[in-house]
Coordinates of C-alpha atoms in Angstrom, one line a residue:
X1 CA 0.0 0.0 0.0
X2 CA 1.7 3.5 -1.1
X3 CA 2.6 6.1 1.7
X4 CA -0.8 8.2 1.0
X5 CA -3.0 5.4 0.6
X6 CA -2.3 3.7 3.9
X7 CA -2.3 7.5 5.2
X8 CA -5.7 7.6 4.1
X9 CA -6.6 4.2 5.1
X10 CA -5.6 5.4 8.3
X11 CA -7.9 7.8 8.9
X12 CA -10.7 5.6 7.5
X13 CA -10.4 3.0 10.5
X14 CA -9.7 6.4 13.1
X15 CA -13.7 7.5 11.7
X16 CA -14.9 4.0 11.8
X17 CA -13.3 4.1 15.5
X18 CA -14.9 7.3 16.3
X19 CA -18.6 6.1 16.3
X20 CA -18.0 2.8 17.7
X21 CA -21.6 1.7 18.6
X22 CA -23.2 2.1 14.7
X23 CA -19.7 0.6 13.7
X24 CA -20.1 -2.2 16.2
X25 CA -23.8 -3.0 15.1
X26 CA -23.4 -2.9 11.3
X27 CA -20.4 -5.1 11.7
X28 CA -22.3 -7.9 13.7
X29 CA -25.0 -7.5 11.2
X30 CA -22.6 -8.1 8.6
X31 CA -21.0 -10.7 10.8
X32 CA -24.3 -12.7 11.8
X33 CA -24.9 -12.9 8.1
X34 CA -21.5 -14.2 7.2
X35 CA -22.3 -16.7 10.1
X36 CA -26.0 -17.6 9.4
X37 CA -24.8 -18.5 5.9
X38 CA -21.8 -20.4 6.4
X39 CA -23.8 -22.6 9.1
X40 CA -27.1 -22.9 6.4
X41 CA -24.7 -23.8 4.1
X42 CA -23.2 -27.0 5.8
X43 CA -26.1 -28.6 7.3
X44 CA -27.8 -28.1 3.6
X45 CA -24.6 -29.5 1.7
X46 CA -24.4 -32.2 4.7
X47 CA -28.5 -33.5 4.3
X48 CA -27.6 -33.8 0.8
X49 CA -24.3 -35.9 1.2
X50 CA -26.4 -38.6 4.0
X51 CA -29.3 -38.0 1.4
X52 CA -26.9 -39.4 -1.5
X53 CA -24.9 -41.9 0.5
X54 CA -28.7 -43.3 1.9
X55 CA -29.5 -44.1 -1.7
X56 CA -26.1 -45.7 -2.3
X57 CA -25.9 -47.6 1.3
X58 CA -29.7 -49.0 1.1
X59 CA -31.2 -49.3 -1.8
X60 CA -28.9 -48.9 -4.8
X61 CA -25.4 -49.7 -4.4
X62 CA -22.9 -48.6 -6.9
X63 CA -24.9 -50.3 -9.9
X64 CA -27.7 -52.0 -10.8
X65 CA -27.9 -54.4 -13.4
X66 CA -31.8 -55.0 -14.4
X67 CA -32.9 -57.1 -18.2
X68 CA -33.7 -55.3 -21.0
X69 CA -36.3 -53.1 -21.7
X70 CA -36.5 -52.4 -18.0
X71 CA -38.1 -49.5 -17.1
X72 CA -38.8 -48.1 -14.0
X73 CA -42.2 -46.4 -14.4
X74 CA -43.6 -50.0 -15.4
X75 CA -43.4 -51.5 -11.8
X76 CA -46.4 -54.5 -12.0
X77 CA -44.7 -55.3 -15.2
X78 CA -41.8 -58.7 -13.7
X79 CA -39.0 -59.2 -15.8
X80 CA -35.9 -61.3 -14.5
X81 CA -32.4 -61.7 -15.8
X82 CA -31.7 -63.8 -18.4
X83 CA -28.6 -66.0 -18.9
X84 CA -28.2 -64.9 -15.0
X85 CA -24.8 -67.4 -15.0
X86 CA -23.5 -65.9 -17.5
X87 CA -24.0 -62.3 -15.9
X88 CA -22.5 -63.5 -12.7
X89 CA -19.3 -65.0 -14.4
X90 CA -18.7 -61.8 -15.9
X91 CA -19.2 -60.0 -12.5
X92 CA -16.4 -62.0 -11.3
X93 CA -14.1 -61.4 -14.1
X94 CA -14.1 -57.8 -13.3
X95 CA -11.3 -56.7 -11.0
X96 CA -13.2 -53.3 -9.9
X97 CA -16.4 -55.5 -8.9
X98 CA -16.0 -56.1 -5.1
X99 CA -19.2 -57.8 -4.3
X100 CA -22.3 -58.2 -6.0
X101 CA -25.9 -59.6 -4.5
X102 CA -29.1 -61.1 -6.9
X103 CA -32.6 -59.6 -5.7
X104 CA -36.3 -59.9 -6.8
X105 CA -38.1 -56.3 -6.6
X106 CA -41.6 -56.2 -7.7
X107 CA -45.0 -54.6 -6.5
X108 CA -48.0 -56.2 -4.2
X109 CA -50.8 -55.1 -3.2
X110 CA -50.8 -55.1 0.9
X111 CA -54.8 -56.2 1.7
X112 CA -55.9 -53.9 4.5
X113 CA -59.6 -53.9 6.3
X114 CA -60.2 -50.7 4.5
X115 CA -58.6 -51.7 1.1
X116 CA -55.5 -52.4 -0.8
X117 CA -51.9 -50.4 -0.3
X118 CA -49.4 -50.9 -3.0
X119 CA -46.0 -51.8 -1.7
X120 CA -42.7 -52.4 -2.6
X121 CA -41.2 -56.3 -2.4
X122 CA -37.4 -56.8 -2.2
X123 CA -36.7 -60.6 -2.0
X124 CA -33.3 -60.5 -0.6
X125 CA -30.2 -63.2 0.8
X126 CA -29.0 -61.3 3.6
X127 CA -25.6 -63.0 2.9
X128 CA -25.2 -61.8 0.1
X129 CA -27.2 -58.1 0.6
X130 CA -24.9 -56.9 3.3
X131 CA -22.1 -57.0 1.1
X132 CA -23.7 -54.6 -1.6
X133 CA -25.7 -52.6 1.0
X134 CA -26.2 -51.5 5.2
X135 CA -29.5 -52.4 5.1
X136 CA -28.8 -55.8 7.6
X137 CA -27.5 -52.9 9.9
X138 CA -30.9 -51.7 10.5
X139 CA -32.4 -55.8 10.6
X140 CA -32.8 -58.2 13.4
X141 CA -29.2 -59.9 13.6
X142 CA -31.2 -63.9 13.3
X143 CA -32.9 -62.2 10.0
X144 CA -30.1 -64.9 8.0
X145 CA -31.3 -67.5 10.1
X146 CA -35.5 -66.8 10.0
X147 CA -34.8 -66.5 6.1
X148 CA -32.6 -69.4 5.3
X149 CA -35.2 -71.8 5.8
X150 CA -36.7 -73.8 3.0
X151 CA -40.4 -72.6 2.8
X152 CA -43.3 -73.8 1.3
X153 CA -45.4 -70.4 -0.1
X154 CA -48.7 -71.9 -0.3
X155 CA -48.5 -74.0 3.4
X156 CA -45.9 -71.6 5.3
X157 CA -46.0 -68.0 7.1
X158 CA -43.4 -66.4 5.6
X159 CA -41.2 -64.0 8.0
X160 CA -41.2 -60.5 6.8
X161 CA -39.6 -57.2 7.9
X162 CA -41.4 -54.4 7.3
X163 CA -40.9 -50.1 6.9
X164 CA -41.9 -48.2 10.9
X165 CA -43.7 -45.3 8.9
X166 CA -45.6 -48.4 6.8
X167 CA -46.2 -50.0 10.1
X168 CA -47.2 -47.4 12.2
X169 CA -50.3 -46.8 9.4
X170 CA -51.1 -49.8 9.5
X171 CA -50.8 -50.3 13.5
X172 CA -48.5 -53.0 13.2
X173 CA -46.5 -55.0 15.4
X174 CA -44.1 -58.2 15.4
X175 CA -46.0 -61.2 15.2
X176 CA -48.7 -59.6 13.1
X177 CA -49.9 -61.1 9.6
X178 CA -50.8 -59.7 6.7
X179 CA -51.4 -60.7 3.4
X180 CA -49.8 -59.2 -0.1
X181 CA -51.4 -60.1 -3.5
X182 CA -49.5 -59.8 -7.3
X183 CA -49.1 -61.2 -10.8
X184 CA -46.7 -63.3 -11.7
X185 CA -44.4 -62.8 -14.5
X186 CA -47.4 -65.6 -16.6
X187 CA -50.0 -63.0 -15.6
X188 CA -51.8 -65.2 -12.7
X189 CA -53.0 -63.9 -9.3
X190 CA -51.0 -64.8 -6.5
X191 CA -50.7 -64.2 -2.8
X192 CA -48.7 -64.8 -0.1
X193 CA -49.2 -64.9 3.9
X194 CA -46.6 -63.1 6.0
X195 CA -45.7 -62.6 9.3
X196 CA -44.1 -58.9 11.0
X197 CA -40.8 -60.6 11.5
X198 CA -39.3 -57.5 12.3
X199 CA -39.6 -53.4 12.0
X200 CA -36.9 -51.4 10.6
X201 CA -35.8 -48.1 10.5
X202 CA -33.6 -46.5 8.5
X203 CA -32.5 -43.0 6.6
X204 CA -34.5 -44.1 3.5
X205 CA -38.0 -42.9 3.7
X206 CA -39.1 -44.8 0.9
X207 CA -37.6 -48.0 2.7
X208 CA -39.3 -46.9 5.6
X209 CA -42.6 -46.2 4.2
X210 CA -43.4 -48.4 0.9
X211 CA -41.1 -51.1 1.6
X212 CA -41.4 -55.0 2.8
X213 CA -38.1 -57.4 2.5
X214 CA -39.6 -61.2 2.5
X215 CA -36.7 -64.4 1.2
X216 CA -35.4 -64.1 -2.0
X217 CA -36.5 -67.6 -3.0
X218 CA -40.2 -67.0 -1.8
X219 CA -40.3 -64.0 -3.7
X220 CA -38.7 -66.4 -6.9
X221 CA -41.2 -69.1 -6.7
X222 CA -44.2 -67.2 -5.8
X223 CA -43.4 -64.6 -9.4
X224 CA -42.8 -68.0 -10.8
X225 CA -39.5 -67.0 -12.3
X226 CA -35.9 -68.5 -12.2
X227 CA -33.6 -65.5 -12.3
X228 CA -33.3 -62.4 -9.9
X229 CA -34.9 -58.9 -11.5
X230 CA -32.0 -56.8 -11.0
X231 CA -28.0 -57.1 -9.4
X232 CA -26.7 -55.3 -7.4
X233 CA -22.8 -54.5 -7.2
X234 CA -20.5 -52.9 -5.1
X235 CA -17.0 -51.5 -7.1
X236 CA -13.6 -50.7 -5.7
X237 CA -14.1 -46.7 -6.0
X238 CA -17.2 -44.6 -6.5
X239 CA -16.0 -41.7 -8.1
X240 CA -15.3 -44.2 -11.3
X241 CA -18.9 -45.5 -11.4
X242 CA -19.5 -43.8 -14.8
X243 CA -16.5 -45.4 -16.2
X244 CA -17.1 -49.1 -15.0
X245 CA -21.1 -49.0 -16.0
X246 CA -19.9 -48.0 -19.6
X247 CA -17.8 -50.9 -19.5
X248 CA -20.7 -53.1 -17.8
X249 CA -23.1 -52.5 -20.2
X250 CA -20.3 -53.0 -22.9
X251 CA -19.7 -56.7 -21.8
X252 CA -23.4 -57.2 -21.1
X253 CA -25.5 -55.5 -24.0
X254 CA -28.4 -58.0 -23.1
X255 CA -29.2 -56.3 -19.9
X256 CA -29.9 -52.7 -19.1
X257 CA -27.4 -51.0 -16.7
X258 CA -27.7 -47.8 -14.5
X259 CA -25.8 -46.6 -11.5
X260 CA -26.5 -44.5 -8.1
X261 CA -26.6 -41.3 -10.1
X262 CA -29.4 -42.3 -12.4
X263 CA -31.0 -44.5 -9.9
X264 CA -30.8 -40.9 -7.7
X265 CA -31.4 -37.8 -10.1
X266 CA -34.3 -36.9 -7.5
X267 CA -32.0 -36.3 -5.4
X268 CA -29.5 -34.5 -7.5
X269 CA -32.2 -32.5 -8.6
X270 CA -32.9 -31.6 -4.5
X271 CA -29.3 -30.5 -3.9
X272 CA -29.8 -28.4 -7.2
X273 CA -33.0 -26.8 -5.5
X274 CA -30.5 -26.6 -2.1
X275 CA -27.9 -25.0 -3.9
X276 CA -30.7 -22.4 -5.8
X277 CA -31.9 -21.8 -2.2
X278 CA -28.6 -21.2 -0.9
X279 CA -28.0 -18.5 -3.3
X280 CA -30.9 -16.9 -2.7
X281 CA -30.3 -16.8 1.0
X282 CA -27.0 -15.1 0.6
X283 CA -28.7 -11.8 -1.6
X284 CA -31.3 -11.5 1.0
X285 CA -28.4 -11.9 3.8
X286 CA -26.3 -9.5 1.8
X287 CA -28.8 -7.0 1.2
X288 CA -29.5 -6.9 5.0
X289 CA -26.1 -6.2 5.5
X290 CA -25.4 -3.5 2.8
X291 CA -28.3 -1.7 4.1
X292 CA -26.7 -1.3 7.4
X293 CA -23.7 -0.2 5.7
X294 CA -25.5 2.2 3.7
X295 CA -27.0 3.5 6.3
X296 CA -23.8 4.0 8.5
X297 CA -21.8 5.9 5.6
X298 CA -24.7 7.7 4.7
X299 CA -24.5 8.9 8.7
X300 CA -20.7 9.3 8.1
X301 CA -20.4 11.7 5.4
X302 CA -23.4 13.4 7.0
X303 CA -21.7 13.6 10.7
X304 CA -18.5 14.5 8.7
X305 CA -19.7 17.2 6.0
X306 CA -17.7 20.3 7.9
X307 CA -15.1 18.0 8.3
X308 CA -14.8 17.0 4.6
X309 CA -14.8 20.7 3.5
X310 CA -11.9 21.3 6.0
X311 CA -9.7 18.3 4.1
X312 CA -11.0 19.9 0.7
X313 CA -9.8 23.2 1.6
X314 CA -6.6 21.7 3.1
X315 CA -6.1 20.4 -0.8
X316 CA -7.5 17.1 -0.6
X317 CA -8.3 15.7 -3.8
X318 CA -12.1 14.2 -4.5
X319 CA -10.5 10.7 -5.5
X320 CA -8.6 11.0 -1.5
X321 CA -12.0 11.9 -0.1
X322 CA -13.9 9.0 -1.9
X323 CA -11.1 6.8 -1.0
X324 CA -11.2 7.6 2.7
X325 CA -15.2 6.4 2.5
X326 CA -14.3 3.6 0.4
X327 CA -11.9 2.1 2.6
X328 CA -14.4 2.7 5.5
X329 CA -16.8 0.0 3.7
X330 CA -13.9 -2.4 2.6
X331 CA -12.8 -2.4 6.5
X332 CA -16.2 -2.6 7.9
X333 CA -16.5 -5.9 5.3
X334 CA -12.9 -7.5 5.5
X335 CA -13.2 -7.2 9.4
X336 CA -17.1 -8.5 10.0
X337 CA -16.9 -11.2 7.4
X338 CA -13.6 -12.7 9.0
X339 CA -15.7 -12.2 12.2
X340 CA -18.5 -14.2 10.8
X341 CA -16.1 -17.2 9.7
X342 CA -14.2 -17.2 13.1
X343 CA -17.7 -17.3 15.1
X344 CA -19.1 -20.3 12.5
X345 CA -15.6 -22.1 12.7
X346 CA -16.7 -24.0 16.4
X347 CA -20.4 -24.7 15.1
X348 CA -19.7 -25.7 12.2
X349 CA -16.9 -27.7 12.9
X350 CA -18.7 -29.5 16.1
X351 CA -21.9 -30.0 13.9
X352 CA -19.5 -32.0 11.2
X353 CA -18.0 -34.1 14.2
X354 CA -21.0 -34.6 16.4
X355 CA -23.8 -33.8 14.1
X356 CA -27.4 -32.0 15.2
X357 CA -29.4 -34.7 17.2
X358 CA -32.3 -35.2 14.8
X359 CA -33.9 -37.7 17.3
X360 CA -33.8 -35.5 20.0
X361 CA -36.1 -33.0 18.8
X362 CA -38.6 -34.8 16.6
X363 CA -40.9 -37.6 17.3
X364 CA -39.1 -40.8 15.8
X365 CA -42.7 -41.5 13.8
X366 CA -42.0 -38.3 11.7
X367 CA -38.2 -39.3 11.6
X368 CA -39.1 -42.7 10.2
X369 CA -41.8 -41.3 7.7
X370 CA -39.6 -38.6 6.3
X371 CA -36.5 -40.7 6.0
X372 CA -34.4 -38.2 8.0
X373 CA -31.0 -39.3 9.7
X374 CA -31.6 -39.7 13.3
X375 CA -28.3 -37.3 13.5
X376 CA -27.7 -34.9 11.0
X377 CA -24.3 -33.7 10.2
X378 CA -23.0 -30.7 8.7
X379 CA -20.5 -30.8 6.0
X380 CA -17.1 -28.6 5.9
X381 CA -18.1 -26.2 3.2
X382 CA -14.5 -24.4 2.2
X383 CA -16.0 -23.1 -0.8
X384 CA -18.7 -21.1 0.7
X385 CA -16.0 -20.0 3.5
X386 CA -14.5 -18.7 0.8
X387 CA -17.7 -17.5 -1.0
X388 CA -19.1 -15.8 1.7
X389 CA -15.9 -13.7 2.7
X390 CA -15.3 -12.4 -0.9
X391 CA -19.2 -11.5 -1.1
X392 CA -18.7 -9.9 2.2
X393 CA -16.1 -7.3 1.5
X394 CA -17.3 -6.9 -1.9
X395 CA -20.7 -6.0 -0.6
X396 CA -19.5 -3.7 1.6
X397 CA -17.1 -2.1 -0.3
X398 CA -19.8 -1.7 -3.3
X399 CA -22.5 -0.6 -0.5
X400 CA -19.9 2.7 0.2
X401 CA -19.6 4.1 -3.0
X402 CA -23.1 6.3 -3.5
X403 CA -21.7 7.8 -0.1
X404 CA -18.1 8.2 -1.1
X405 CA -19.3 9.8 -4.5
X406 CA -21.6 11.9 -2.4
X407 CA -18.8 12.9 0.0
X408 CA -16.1 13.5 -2.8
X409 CA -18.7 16.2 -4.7
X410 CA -19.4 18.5 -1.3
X411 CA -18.5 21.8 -2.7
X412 CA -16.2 23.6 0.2
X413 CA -18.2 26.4 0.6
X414 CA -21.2 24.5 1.7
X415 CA -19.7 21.9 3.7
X416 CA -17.9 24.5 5.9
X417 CA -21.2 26.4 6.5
X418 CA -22.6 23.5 7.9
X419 CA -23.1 23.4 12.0

């Protein structure tokens, strides 16, 4: 900073000093901004990460490998895997493929006293599905044991575990049956009895609320089929998911191939509408803040008239006046935005660690019908650390020039007339 300049600047921070209770309150409302932000920010960025990595953990994995001409919309419509050996040969062949798990997925009607619910039916080998997925986190640890045994459909009670939110509708409890009906893949009626083996919970609300998991080879002989609908599989590293379901579909042309990302674009389009939110709550932060800026160099150069007409008359040039102003607003930013990001820094930092007790403060029915994380934590947004400080000084140094303009153009006459 040349000689003058840091003369000037100077003198900028000795007015700012001068009237230290406005200075005080526009920089904590600058501040409180910066911090409000920076906190909103995180726990937004950090609903969308468990968001994401919910989808991933408990109902998609990495990939999903379903037959062709598979489409999602058509849900009564069952379609299995063929040349399901063949599919599972090439799984193993592939060195990025860690683990992979076979599951049938079709819809039922659930038959209730006042009608009938569609659900969703995930026919599952809990050997095989906790090395794709967490789901057997949130499952009775005997669940391998209850479903390994060899049951008869037509004669048996079949165990089942079934979504809390879908449960609590329904007032169910373990022990309970219930009855779901569906078409086979030939197009016949069937139905099968089942029995509330357990009730999970977990950070899926569609899981929690449309979901039942009954055997895998219940669910095969009841849809009268002898492949699974879709694969799951788990690869060596995420961020190359694109890359190994290009080469997927490449070795398996017969099938129809998606990942996490497409099996989520709901949820990419939710952190889109976070991320529009986000910027919309900055501008109405900001403008907050440059108001109260306004406002305090409009006071300034108002308190100060005489005193500018003194420095005018002394020789001071209009650019030095406007500068002294200017710098006014960059320190009042530079100062309460770096006062923001300290004061965030311990929140922000324990929410990431410890998270925000979800369970806590909401009723654990609501939890478990919205799918929210029983903690919530907060990610480490750098970029809108770094976002919000640049904003901040910008703001405020953008906020000061009508007032530094206004200041620079006093004629000397006038401004020493004032009282």
């Amino acid at each position: 900073m040349k000689k003058d300049n840091y003369f000037l600047f100077n003198m900028s921070i000795k007015n700012l000093l001068l009237y230290k209770t406005r200075t005080i309150l526009t920089f904590l409302i600058l501040g409180f901004g910066i911090f409000t932000y920076i906190i909103v920010e995180g726990m937004l960025d950090g609903m969308t990460n468990q968001t994401v990595e919910s989808i991933i953990q408990m109902q998609s994995s990495d990939i999903q490998i379903y037959p062709e001409g598979y489409n999602k919309e058509e849900q009564f419509t069952i379609l299995n895997l063929k040349n399901e050996d063949e599919i599972t040969k090439i799984l193993d062949s592939k060195d990025y493929v860690v683990a992979y798990s076979k599951r049938i997925t079709f819809t039922a009607m659930l038959e209730l006293s006042s009608g009938m619910s569609p659900v969703r039916v995930f026919g599952i080998n809990p050997e095989e599905d906790e090395k794709t997925l967490k789901l057997m986190d949130y499952l009775k640890n005997d669940i391998k044991i209850a479903f390994a045994k060899d049951f008869d459909a037509f004669f048996d009670t079949i165990p089942a575990c079934i979504g809390k939110a879908l449960a609590n509708e329904l007032n169910l409890k373990e022990k309970d049956n219930i009855i779901i009906s569906f078409k086979t893949k030939d197009g016949m009626y069937n139905s099968i009895n089942l029995e509330v083996f357990s009730i999970f919970m977990t950070s899926d609300s569609f899981l929690n609320s449309s979901c039942i998991i009954i055997p895998y080879n219940v669910a095969k002989n009841s849809l009268n089929i002898d492949s699974a609908t879709n694969i799951l599989v788990k690869t060596m590293d995420l961020k190359k998911v694109k890359n190994y379901t290009f080469d997927l579909q490449k070795s398996l042309p017969y099938t129809s191939i998606s990942n996490w990302m497409e099996e989520g674009k709901e949820i990419i389009e939710i952190s889109k509408t976070k991320g529009k939110f986000s910027g919309v709550f900055i501008i109405f932060i900001l403008i907050i803040a440059s108001i109260g800026i306004i406002n305090t160099m409009i006071m300034s150069v108002h308190e100060k008239t005489k005193e500018i007409g003194t420095l005018k008359a002394l020789g001071m040039s209009e650019k030095e006046i406007r500068k002294i102003f200017s710098y006014e607003g960059f320190a009042l930013g530079l100062f309460g935005s770096i006062f923001g990001i300290i004061l965030a820094l311990p929140l922000n930092y324990y929410l990431a660690k410890v998270g925000l007790n979800v369970a806590a403060m909401m009723d654990i029915n609501i939890i478990a019908e919205f799918g929210l994380p029983l903690v919530l934590y907060s990610s480490f947004p750098i970029k809108g650390y770094i976002s919000a400080f640049i904003l901040g000084v910008f703001v405020s140094y953008i906020s000061t020039y009508s007032s530094a303009k206004k200041a620079a153009k006093l004629e000397i006459t006038k401004a020493l007339r004032t009282i």
